mmCIF file of C-alpha atoms and ligand atoms in Angstrom:
data_model
loop_
_atom_site.group_PDB
_atom_site.id
_atom_site.type_symbol
_atom_site.label_atom_id
_atom_site.label_comp_id
_atom_site.label_asym_id
_atom_site.label_seq_id
_atom_site.Cartn_x
_atom_site.Cartn_y
_atom_site.Cartn_z
ATOM 1 C CA MET A 1 36.239 1.512 -25.499
ATOM 2 C CA SER A 2 37.391 0.855 -21.939
ATOM 3 C CA ASN A 3 34.595 -0.239 -19.606
ATOM 4 C CA LYS A 4 35.362 -1.012 -15.976
ATOM 5 C CA ALA A 5 33.059 -2.982 -13.688
ATOM 6 C CA ALA A 6 32.931 -4.572 -10.234
ATOM 7 C CA VAL A 7 33.067 -8.213 -11.336
ATOM 8 C CA ILE A 8 32.559 -11.289 -9.151
ATOM 9 C CA HIS A 9 34.076 -14.653 -10.037
ATOM 10 C CA GLU A 10 32.605 -16.471 -7.022
ATOM 11 C CA LYS A 11 29.787 -15.924 -4.530
ATOM 12 C CA GLY A 12 30.705 -15.005 -0.971
ATOM 13 C CA THR A 13 31.828 -12.145 1.265
ATOM 14 C CA PRO A 14 32.209 -8.551 -0.006
ATOM 15 C CA ASP A 15 35.862 -9.407 -0.780
ATOM 16 C CA VAL A 16 34.735 -11.198 -3.957
ATOM 17 C CA PHE A 17 34.442 -7.938 -5.947
ATOM 18 C CA ARG A 18 37.217 -7.265 -8.525
ATOM 19 C CA TRP A 19 37.607 -3.938 -10.379
ATOM 20 C CA GLU A 20 38.192 -5.157 -13.960
ATOM 21 C CA GLU A 21 37.631 -4.512 -17.630
ATOM 22 C CA TRP A 22 34.231 -5.880 -18.646
ATOM 23 C CA PRO A 23 33.053 -6.146 -22.279
ATOM 24 C CA VAL A 24 29.978 -4.032 -22.927
ATOM 25 C CA GLY A 25 29.084 -4.863 -26.546
ATOM 26 C CA GLU A 26 26.691 -3.146 -28.929
ATOM 27 C CA PRO A 27 22.962 -2.836 -28.242
ATOM 28 C CA GLY A 28 20.905 -5.422 -30.156
ATOM 29 C CA PRO A 29 17.290 -5.054 -31.296
ATOM 30 C CA GLY A 30 15.212 -3.426 -28.525
ATOM 31 C CA GLU A 31 18.306 -2.598 -26.457
ATOM 32 C CA VAL A 32 20.218 0.550 -25.552
ATOM 33 C CA LEU A 33 23.755 1.317 -24.381
ATOM 34 C CA ILE A 34 23.789 3.446 -21.195
ATOM 35 C CA ARG A 35 26.693 5.397 -19.739
ATOM 36 C CA HIS A 36 25.943 5.348 -16.014
ATOM 37 C CA GLY A 37 26.054 8.561 -14.013
ATOM 38 C CA ALA A 38 25.215 6.696 -10.810
ATOM 39 C CA ILE A 39 24.309 3.171 -9.698
ATOM 40 C CA GLY A 40 21.899 2.173 -6.935
ATOM 41 C CA VAL A 41 22.904 -0.207 -4.147
ATOM 42 C CA ASN A 42 20.144 -2.398 -2.773
ATOM 43 C CA TYR A 43 20.032 -4.922 0.028
ATOM 44 C CA ILE A 44 18.993 -7.479 -2.586
ATOM 45 C CA ASP A 45 22.461 -7.151 -4.150
ATOM 46 C CA THR A 46 23.944 -8.602 -0.959
ATOM 47 C CA TYR A 47 21.628 -11.642 -1.151
ATOM 48 C CA ASN A 48 22.818 -12.220 -4.716
ATOM 49 C CA ARG A 49 26.499 -11.705 -3.878
ATOM 50 C CA ARG A 50 26.179 -14.311 -1.103
ATOM 51 C CA GLY A 51 24.213 -16.700 -3.341
ATOM 52 C CA MET A 52 20.996 -16.665 -1.286
ATOM 53 C CA PRO A 53 17.866 -17.832 -3.117
ATOM 54 C CA HIS A 54 15.949 -14.912 -4.634
ATOM 55 C CA PRO A 55 13.178 -14.596 -7.224
ATOM 56 C CA TRP A 56 15.272 -12.426 -9.582
ATOM 57 C CA PRO A 57 17.481 -14.639 -11.772
ATOM 58 C CA VAL A 58 21.267 -14.176 -11.491
ATOM 59 C CA PRO A 59 23.442 -15.006 -14.543
ATOM 60 C CA PRO A 60 26.297 -17.538 -14.349
ATOM 61 C CA LEU A 61 29.753 -16.518 -13.045
ATOM 62 C CA PRO A 62 31.734 -14.430 -13.708
ATOM 63 C CA LEU A 63 29.098 -11.729 -13.442
ATOM 64 C CA VAL A 64 28.342 -8.108 -12.685
ATOM 65 C CA LEU A 65 25.642 -7.574 -10.058
ATOM 66 C CA GLY A 66 23.295 -4.613 -9.759
ATOM 67 C CA ILE A 67 19.780 -3.927 -10.968
ATOM 68 C CA GLU A 68 19.507 -0.147 -10.627
ATOM 69 C CA GLY A 69 21.235 2.645 -12.481
ATOM 70 C CA ALA A 70 20.763 6.030 -14.091
ATOM 71 C CA GLY A 71 22.627 7.714 -16.900
ATOM 72 C CA THR A 72 22.636 8.783 -20.525
ATOM 73 C CA VAL A 73 21.737 6.754 -23.590
ATOM 74 C CA GLU A 74 24.826 6.501 -25.851
ATOM 75 C CA ALA A 75 23.474 4.161 -28.556
ATOM 76 C CA VAL A 76 20.197 2.471 -29.434
ATOM 77 C CA GLY A 77 19.529 -0.817 -31.203
ATOM 78 C CA GLU A 78 17.024 -1.530 -33.938
ATOM 79 C CA GLY A 79 13.363 -0.849 -33.174
ATOM 80 C CA VAL A 80 13.847 1.128 -29.949
ATOM 81 C CA THR A 81 11.002 3.597 -29.439
ATOM 82 C CA GLU A 82 11.148 4.184 -25.682
ATOM 83 C CA CYS A 83 14.158 6.545 -25.764
ATOM 84 C CA ALA A 84 16.777 8.134 -28.029
ATOM 85 C CA VAL A 85 20.527 8.871 -27.950
ATOM 86 C CA GLY A 86 21.193 11.638 -25.419
ATOM 87 C CA ASP A 87 18.147 10.918 -23.245
ATOM 88 C CA ARG A 88 18.675 10.585 -19.525
ATOM 89 C CA VAL A 89 17.137 7.359 -18.212
ATOM 90 C CA THR A 90 16.804 5.288 -15.056
ATOM 91 C CA TYR A 91 15.932 1.652 -14.366
ATOM 92 C CA ALA A 92 15.282 -0.817 -11.565
ATOM 93 C CA SER A 93 15.161 -4.276 -13.067
ATOM 94 C CA PRO A 94 17.100 -7.334 -14.117
ATOM 95 C CA PRO A 95 19.125 -8.266 -16.075
ATOM 96 C CA HIS A 96 21.987 -7.804 -13.608
ATOM 97 C CA GLY A 97 24.929 -5.694 -14.712
ATOM 98 C CA ALA A 98 24.513 -2.253 -13.135
ATOM 99 C CA TYR A 99 27.841 -2.285 -11.239
ATOM 100 C CA ALA A 100 29.625 -1.092 -14.395
ATOM 101 C CA GLN A 101 30.535 2.162 -16.100
ATOM 102 C CA ARG A 102 28.433 1.253 -19.125
ATOM 103 C CA ARG A 103 25.936 -1.468 -19.870
ATOM 104 C CA VAL A 104 23.388 -2.667 -22.395
ATOM 105 C CA MET A 105 19.798 -2.778 -21.152
ATOM 106 C CA PRO A 106 16.408 -3.663 -22.689
ATOM 107 C CA ALA A 107 14.772 -0.347 -23.627
ATOM 108 C CA LYS A 108 11.387 -1.458 -22.327
ATOM 109 C CA ARG A 109 12.757 -1.508 -18.764
ATOM 110 C CA LEU A 110 13.886 2.156 -18.917
ATOM 111 C CA VAL A 111 12.119 5.262 -17.709
ATOM 112 C CA ARG A 112 13.065 8.743 -18.999
ATOM 113 C CA LEU A 113 14.195 11.085 -16.244
ATOM 114 C CA PRO A 114 12.874 14.591 -15.702
ATOM 115 C CA ASP A 115 15.611 17.280 -15.756
ATOM 116 C CA SER A 116 14.864 18.036 -12.092
ATOM 117 C CA ILE A 117 16.147 14.623 -10.937
ATOM 118 C CA SER A 118 19.926 14.075 -11.125
ATOM 119 C CA ASP A 119 21.486 10.701 -11.925
ATOM 120 C CA GLU A 120 22.581 10.355 -8.283
ATOM 121 C CA ASP A 121 19.094 11.058 -6.982
ATOM 122 C CA ALA A 122 17.564 8.714 -9.564
ATOM 123 C CA ALA A 123 19.909 5.901 -8.508
ATOM 124 C CA GLY A 124 18.838 6.532 -4.921
ATOM 125 C CA ILE A 125 15.108 6.487 -5.521
ATOM 126 C CA THR A 126 14.138 4.449 -8.582
ATOM 127 C CA LEU A 127 14.143 0.905 -7.205
ATOM 128 C CA LYS A 128 13.134 1.806 -3.664
ATOM 129 C CA GLY A 129 10.602 4.414 -4.781
ATOM 130 C CA LEU A 130 8.912 2.060 -7.275
ATOM 131 C CA THR A 131 8.814 -0.573 -4.526
ATOM 132 C CA ALA A 132 7.254 1.909 -2.097
ATOM 133 C CA GLN A 133 4.707 2.814 -4.781
ATOM 134 C CA PHE A 134 3.447 -0.727 -5.231
ATOM 135 C CA LEU A 135 3.593 -1.549 -1.510
ATOM 136 C CA LEU A 136 1.582 1.524 -0.475
ATOM 137 C CA ARG A 137 -0.736 1.746 -3.480
ATOM 138 C CA ARG A 138 -1.232 -1.804 -4.738
ATOM 139 C CA THR A 139 -0.200 -4.557 -2.297
ATOM 140 C CA TYR A 140 -2.269 -2.747 0.305
ATOM 141 C CA ARG A 141 -3.836 0.616 -0.598
ATOM 142 C CA VAL A 142 -3.094 2.872 2.371
ATOM 143 C CA GLN A 143 -6.053 5.029 3.473
ATOM 144 C CA PRO A 144 -5.954 8.279 5.441
ATOM 145 C CA GLY A 145 -5.926 7.458 9.146
ATOM 146 C CA ASP A 146 -4.473 3.952 8.714
ATOM 147 C CA PRO A 147 -1.834 3.053 11.280
ATOM 148 C CA VAL A 148 0.988 1.317 9.363
ATOM 149 C CA LEU A 149 4.091 -0.416 10.695
ATOM 150 C CA VAL A 150 7.351 0.118 8.763
ATOM 151 C CA HIS A 151 10.350 -1.962 9.818
ATOM 152 C CA ALA A 152 13.932 -0.665 9.340
ATOM 153 C CA ALA A 153 12.363 2.785 9.123
ATOM 154 C CA ALA A 154 15.683 4.641 8.706
ATOM 155 C CA GLY A 155 16.939 2.438 5.856
ATOM 156 C CA GLY A 156 16.740 3.124 2.135
ATOM 157 C CA MET A 157 13.229 1.706 1.791
ATOM 158 C CA GLY A 158 12.271 2.862 5.265
ATOM 159 C CA LEU A 159 12.790 6.596 4.779
ATOM 160 C CA ILE A 160 10.813 6.545 1.538
ATOM 161 C CA LEU A 161 7.980 4.431 2.971
ATOM 162 C CA CYS A 162 7.683 6.659 6.051
ATOM 163 C CA GLN A 163 7.460 9.856 4.003
ATOM 164 C CA TRP A 164 5.069 8.480 1.415
ATOM 165 C CA ALA A 165 2.784 6.742 3.936
ATOM 166 C CA LYS A 166 2.634 9.981 5.936
ATOM 167 C CA HIS A 167 1.760 11.885 2.747
ATOM 168 C CA LEU A 168 -1.132 9.439 2.204
ATOM 169 C CA GLY A 169 -2.448 10.319 5.662
ATOM 170 C CA ALA A 170 -1.262 7.262 7.575
ATOM 171 C CA THR A 171 -0.081 7.208 11.170
ATOM 172 C CA VAL A 172 3.408 5.777 10.728
ATOM 173 C CA ILE A 173 4.955 3.501 13.326
ATOM 174 C CA GLY A 174 8.599 2.650 12.630
ATOM 175 C CA THR A 175 11.161 0.237 14.037
ATOM 176 C CA VAL A 176 14.917 0.902 14.064
ATOM 177 C CA SER A 177 17.975 -0.372 15.925
ATOM 178 C CA THR A 178 19.452 2.858 17.349
ATOM 179 C CA ASP A 179 18.466 6.235 18.823
ATOM 180 C CA GLU A 180 20.086 8.075 15.898
ATOM 181 C CA LYS A 181 18.041 6.056 13.424
ATOM 182 C CA ALA A 182 14.900 6.790 15.454
ATOM 183 C CA GLU A 183 15.519 10.540 15.115
ATOM 184 C CA LEU A 184 16.085 10.167 11.381
ATOM 185 C CA ALA A 185 12.879 8.152 10.902
ATOM 186 C CA LYS A 186 10.918 10.768 12.862
ATOM 187 C CA ALA A 187 12.368 13.531 10.686
ATOM 188 C CA HIS A 188 11.010 11.621 7.666
ATOM 189 C CA GLY A 189 7.428 11.087 8.765
ATOM 190 C CA ALA A 190 7.432 8.389 11.445
ATOM 191 C CA ASP A 191 5.008 9.417 14.211
ATOM 192 C CA HIS A 192 6.142 6.717 16.645
ATOM 193 C CA VAL A 193 9.343 4.667 16.679
ATOM 194 C CA ALA A 194 10.274 1.518 18.600
ATOM 195 C CA ILE A 195 13.951 0.701 19.014
ATOM 196 C CA TYR A 196 13.586 -3.026 18.429
ATOM 197 C CA SER A 197 17.175 -3.822 19.362
ATOM 198 C CA ARG A 198 16.215 -3.208 22.984
ATOM 199 C CA GLU A 199 12.395 -3.201 23.183
ATOM 200 C CA ASP A 200 9.507 -5.201 21.784
ATOM 201 C CA PHE A 201 7.592 -3.213 19.148
ATOM 202 C CA VAL A 202 4.209 -4.937 19.644
ATOM 203 C CA PRO A 203 3.245 -2.953 22.806
ATOM 204 C CA LEU A 204 3.864 0.350 20.999
ATOM 205 C CA VAL A 205 1.699 -0.765 18.068
ATOM 206 C CA MET A 206 -1.081 -1.814 20.428
ATOM 207 C CA GLU A 207 -0.864 1.465 22.334
ATOM 208 C CA VAL A 208 -1.045 3.575 19.166
ATOM 209 C CA THR A 209 -3.910 1.525 17.695
ATOM 210 C CA ASP A 210 -5.984 1.218 20.905
ATOM 211 C CA GLY A 211 -5.306 -2.505 20.963
ATOM 212 C CA LYS A 212 -6.695 -3.104 17.442
ATOM 213 C CA GLY A 213 -3.464 -3.567 15.494
ATOM 214 C CA CYS A 214 -2.487 -2.316 12.032
ATOM 215 C CA PRO A 215 -4.216 -3.074 8.714
ATOM 216 C CA VAL A 216 -0.762 -3.533 7.148
ATOM 217 C CA VAL A 217 2.789 -4.274 8.232
ATOM 218 C CA TYR A 218 5.674 -3.586 5.830
ATOM 219 C CA GLU A 219 7.991 -6.411 6.870
ATOM 220 C CA SER A 220 11.549 -6.388 5.486
ATOM 221 C CA ILE A 221 13.473 -8.062 8.322
ATOM 222 C CA GLY A 222 12.195 -11.633 8.006
ATOM 223 C CA LYS A 223 13.339 -14.218 10.515
ATOM 224 C CA ASP A 224 13.871 -11.930 13.538
ATOM 225 C CA THR A 225 10.529 -10.099 13.380
ATOM 226 C CA PHE A 226 8.095 -12.150 11.286
ATOM 227 C CA THR A 227 5.991 -13.661 14.090
ATOM 228 C CA ARG A 228 5.862 -10.442 16.106
ATOM 229 C CA SER A 229 4.787 -8.636 12.917
ATOM 230 C CA LEU A 230 1.820 -11.009 12.642
ATOM 231 C CA ASP A 231 0.995 -10.037 16.244
ATOM 232 C CA CYS A 232 0.681 -6.400 15.085
ATOM 233 C CA LEU A 233 -2.103 -7.064 12.561
ATOM 234 C CA ARG A 234 -5.813 -6.487 13.032
ATOM 235 C CA PRO A 235 -8.276 -9.012 11.534
ATOM 236 C CA LEU A 236 -8.095 -9.024 7.708
ATOM 237 C CA GLY A 237 -4.678 -7.356 7.999
ATOM 238 C CA PHE A 238 -1.918 -7.662 5.401
ATOM 239 C CA LEU A 239 1.629 -8.768 6.110
ATOM 240 C CA ALA A 240 3.635 -7.466 3.167
ATOM 241 C CA CYS A 241 6.781 -9.539 3.676
ATOM 242 C CA TYR A 242 8.874 -7.795 1.022
ATOM 243 C CA GLY A 243 12.384 -8.564 2.322
ATOM 244 C CA HIS A 244 14.329 -10.662 4.799
ATOM 245 C CA ALA A 245 17.488 -8.839 5.909
ATOM 246 C CA SER A 246 17.871 -11.135 8.957
ATOM 247 C CA GLY A 247 17.222 -14.345 6.996
ATOM 248 C CA ALA A 248 14.173 -16.107 5.573
ATOM 249 C CA PRO A 249 11.269 -16.428 8.036
ATOM 250 C CA ASP A 250 10.019 -19.802 9.232
ATOM 251 C CA PRO A 251 7.252 -21.453 7.171
ATOM 252 C CA VAL A 252 3.765 -20.004 7.623
ATOM 253 C CA ASP A 253 1.037 -22.047 9.320
ATOM 254 C CA VAL A 254 -1.984 -21.281 7.125
ATOM 255 C CA VAL A 255 -4.461 -22.515 9.748
ATOM 256 C CA GLU A 256 -2.952 -20.072 12.226
ATOM 257 C CA LEU A 257 -3.625 -17.187 9.816
ATOM 258 C CA GLY A 258 -7.316 -17.998 10.138
ATOM 259 C CA ALA A 259 -7.196 -18.188 13.913
ATOM 260 C CA ARG A 260 -5.412 -14.832 14.068
ATOM 261 C CA GLY A 261 -8.214 -13.123 12.106
ATOM 262 C CA SER A 262 -8.261 -14.128 8.433
ATOM 263 C CA LEU A 263 -4.873 -12.537 7.790
ATOM 264 C CA PHE A 264 -3.190 -12.101 4.400
ATOM 265 C CA VAL A 265 0.503 -12.837 3.958
ATOM 266 C CA THR A 266 2.272 -12.014 0.703
ATOM 267 C CA ARG A 267 5.869 -11.951 -0.534
ATOM 268 C CA PRO A 268 5.634 -9.134 -3.088
ATOM 269 C CA ALA A 269 8.491 -8.391 -5.513
ATOM 270 C CA LEU A 270 9.073 -5.374 -7.730
ATOM 271 C CA MET A 271 9.680 -7.436 -10.878
ATOM 272 C CA HIS A 272 6.163 -8.890 -10.771
ATOM 273 C CA TYR A 273 4.444 -5.564 -10.074
ATOM 274 C CA MET A 274 6.383 -3.813 -12.886
ATOM 275 C CA GLU A 275 6.242 -6.651 -15.437
ATOM 276 C CA GLU A 276 3.911 -4.688 -17.726
ATOM 277 C CA ARG A 277 5.463 -1.527 -19.151
ATOM 278 C CA GLU A 278 2.288 0.479 -18.528
ATOM 279 C CA ASP A 279 2.527 -0.358 -14.801
ATOM 280 C CA LEU A 280 6.204 0.682 -14.742
ATOM 281 C CA VAL A 281 5.526 3.998 -16.484
ATOM 282 C CA ALA A 282 2.486 4.776 -14.302
ATOM 283 C CA ALA A 283 4.379 3.958 -11.087
ATOM 284 C CA ALA A 284 7.357 6.083 -12.175
ATOM 285 C CA GLN A 285 5.048 9.005 -12.951
ATOM 286 C CA GLU A 286 3.488 8.714 -9.509
ATOM 287 C CA LEU A 287 6.947 8.484 -7.923
ATOM 288 C CA PHE A 288 8.295 11.525 -9.812
ATOM 289 C CA GLY A 289 5.083 13.338 -8.834
ATOM 290 C CA VAL A 290 5.559 12.857 -5.078
ATOM 291 C CA VAL A 291 9.223 13.796 -5.459
ATOM 292 C CA SER A 292 8.528 16.980 -7.440
ATOM 293 C CA SER A 293 5.771 18.057 -5.014
ATOM 294 C CA GLY A 294 8.222 17.665 -2.119
ATOM 295 C CA ALA A 295 6.048 15.021 -0.400
ATOM 296 C CA VAL A 296 8.955 12.556 -0.671
ATOM 297 C CA THR A 297 12.480 13.944 -0.451
ATOM 298 C CA ILE A 298 15.262 11.889 -1.977
ATOM 299 C CA THR A 299 17.492 10.549 0.752
ATOM 300 C CA VAL A 300 20.848 9.671 -0.824
ATOM 301 C CA ARG A 301 22.982 9.683 2.313
ATOM 302 C CA ASN A 302 25.959 7.622 1.127
ATOM 303 C CA ARG A 303 28.044 8.060 -2.055
ATOM 304 C CA TYR A 304 31.059 5.916 -2.908
ATOM 305 C CA PRO A 305 33.186 5.293 -6.005
ATOM 306 C CA LEU A 306 32.032 2.095 -7.717
ATOM 307 C CA ARG A 307 35.523 0.628 -7.261
ATOM 308 C CA GLU A 308 34.859 0.699 -3.451
ATOM 309 C CA VAL A 309 31.711 -1.407 -3.656
ATOM 310 C CA ALA A 310 33.106 -4.050 -1.271
ATOM 311 C CA GLU A 311 33.146 -1.495 1.548
ATOM 312 C CA VAL A 312 29.612 -0.439 0.613
ATOM 313 C CA HIS A 313 28.344 -4.010 0.932
ATOM 314 C CA ARG A 314 30.061 -4.335 4.320
ATOM 315 C CA ALA A 315 28.454 -1.113 5.518
ATOM 316 C CA ILE A 316 24.928 -2.067 4.456
ATOM 317 C CA GLU A 317 25.173 -5.594 5.895
ATOM 318 C CA GLU A 318 26.567 -4.261 9.181
ATOM 319 C CA ARG A 319 23.604 -1.832 9.416
ATOM 320 C CA ARG A 320 25.913 1.193 9.224
ATOM 321 C CA THR A 321 24.008 2.955 6.418
ATOM 322 C CA THR A 322 20.843 5.026 6.569
ATOM 323 C CA GLY A 323 18.779 6.156 3.602
ATOM 324 C CA SER A 324 19.942 5.302 0.078
ATOM 325 C CA THR A 325 23.452 4.485 -1.113
ATOM 326 C CA VAL A 326 24.765 5.186 -4.605
ATOM 327 C CA LEU A 327 27.939 4.256 -6.468
ATOM 328 C CA LEU A 328 29.775 6.640 -8.792
ATOM 329 C CA PRO A 329 31.270 4.696 -11.725
ATOM 330 C CA PHE A 330 33.792 7.277 -12.954
ATOM 331 C CA ALA A 331 35.008 8.579 -9.560
HETATM 332 P P1 NDP B 401 18.200 -0.963 4.117
HETATM 333 O O1 NDP B 401 18.887 0.329 3.891
HETATM 334 O O2 NDP B 401 16.841 -0.912 4.723
HETATM 335 O O3 NDP B 401 19.135 -1.887 4.990
HETATM 336 C C1 NDP B 401 18.628 -2.982 5.699
HETATM 337 C C2 NDP B 401 18.213 -2.579 7.112
HETATM 338 O O4 NDP B 401 17.559 -3.691 7.698
HETATM 339 C C3 NDP B 401 19.372 -2.248 8.033
HETATM 340 O O5 NDP B 401 19.810 -0.927 7.942
HETATM 341 C C4 NDP B 401 18.799 -2.566 9.396
HETATM 342 O O6 NDP B 401 18.147 -1.421 9.962
HETATM 343 C C5 NDP B 401 17.727 -3.631 9.103
HETATM 344 N N1 NDP B 401 18.090 -4.940 9.632
HETATM 345 C C6 NDP B 401 17.412 -5.615 10.580
HETATM 346 N N2 NDP B 401 17.976 -6.776 10.844
HETATM 347 C C7 NDP B 401 19.081 -6.858 10.079
HETATM 348 C C8 NDP B 401 20.097 -7.830 9.927
HETATM 349 N N3 NDP B 401 20.088 -8.979 10.639
HETATM 350 N N4 NDP B 401 21.085 -7.580 9.047
HETATM 351 C C9 NDP B 401 21.112 -6.449 8.330
HETATM 352 N N5 NDP B 401 20.150 -5.482 8.428
HETATM 353 C C10 NDP B 401 19.150 -5.690 9.292
HETATM 354 O O7 NDP B 401 18.134 -1.766 2.742
HETATM 355 P P2 NDP B 401 17.194 -1.506 1.455
HETATM 356 O O8 NDP B 401 16.448 -0.247 1.618
HETATM 357 O O9 NDP B 401 18.010 -1.708 0.237
HETATM 358 O O10 NDP B 401 16.188 -2.739 1.516
HETATM 359 C C11 NDP B 401 15.331 -2.912 2.626
HETATM 360 C C12 NDP B 401 14.586 -4.220 2.485
HETATM 361 O O11 NDP B 401 13.694 -4.125 1.406
HETATM 362 C C13 NDP B 401 15.482 -5.426 2.240
HETATM 363 O O12 NDP B 401 14.997 -6.506 3.010
HETATM 364 C C14 NDP B 401 15.262 -5.697 0.768
HETATM 365 O O13 NDP B 401 15.460 -7.031 0.431
HETATM 366 C C15 NDP B 401 13.824 -5.273 0.599
HETATM 367 N N6 NDP B 401 13.442 -4.905 -0.774
HETATM 368 C C16 NDP B 401 12.531 -5.673 -1.422
HETATM 369 C C17 NDP B 401 12.088 -5.343 -2.676
HETATM 370 C C18 NDP B 401 11.031 -6.171 -3.321
HETATM 371 O O14 NDP B 401 10.731 -5.986 -4.499
HETATM 372 N N7 NDP B 401 10.438 -7.104 -2.632
HETATM 373 C C19 NDP B 401 12.633 -4.203 -3.400
HETATM 374 C C20 NDP B 401 13.530 -3.393 -2.605
HETATM 375 C C21 NDP B 401 13.939 -3.768 -1.344
HETATM 376 P P3 NDP B 401 18.136 -1.288 11.576
HETATM 377 O O15 NDP B 401 19.576 -1.195 11.990
HETATM 378 O O16 NDP B 401 17.340 -0.078 11.874
HETATM 379 O O17 NDP B 401 17.497 -2.576 12.073
#
């Protein structure tokens, strides 16, 4: 059976992708073979393509990147109970290998999809939606009336965080780089938006919070914003430093966290929050619930054939995308 994939033989620029045959193999015990309908693109994939350090292990070269996909189960290995042939499933987890038409995946990492969510929508919301779930409900549990700061508010994570935080009753303050992105963030729940490419966001946060600061900042930019994000926190506030699109932030001075008001800083990652299958299934149920109620609309704004993944990586790194981006493996 032919199986094409976007393979990389070296780490580097988006030019490293090659559209090639890639062996898929049979599912072993506890594994399933999935025919992808759509594949999710995540900023994390660009860290891995470049070879930046990241907590999710990357296999040796040559390799197929990608940790999010949705499709149909074509075969199951021995002992699989989580799904059956013909089921539609989605996942957001290592092992890498999603940038392919078909792949083998551990069944325990899969979630069955409701009929109401297409493969494209699932590939646009599974990883980012599960991440939003743990950030808003577990890393810090957002309460009605909380002012929360969401960086890159028009991005894939940003549009989901804004909508979901708003649904929980938060006052959402977003940051974005352009006027167009500001409008988009506002249309998805942001009450206030700072355009941080030309203005400091701390004064806006202080104005909205009567000088108190936020109980939580969802920080995904890293180096460029980290210290100013700390400036936005009230005493006992949480800095959820869940990504670093501009590069890793400088080391944290723990003594300074005390002086600033007993602050909490964490670097939360999806793989740790979803390690236990019961946590994964519960988070997915909550995610599908907010999607089916209409509280969170799925924001797939960019669709490309998988074979054009190099252009997709360029677009996301050059900040040209908004919302989620999916790849179509058979287009
Ligand atoms: P996005 O669609 O949000 O793209 C990244 C955005 O970051 C850009 O659109 C841009 O928005 C902003 N940005 C700011 N500075 C830079 C820069 N120097 N270079 C590039 N972009 C920059 O991507 P995702 O939704 O896929 O991911 C968002 C973040 O969430 C990433 O940092 C990612 O690593 C993290 N993440 C972490 C997870 C975890 O488990 N910890 C899971 C999922 C995502 P603007 O132009 O408005 O500034």
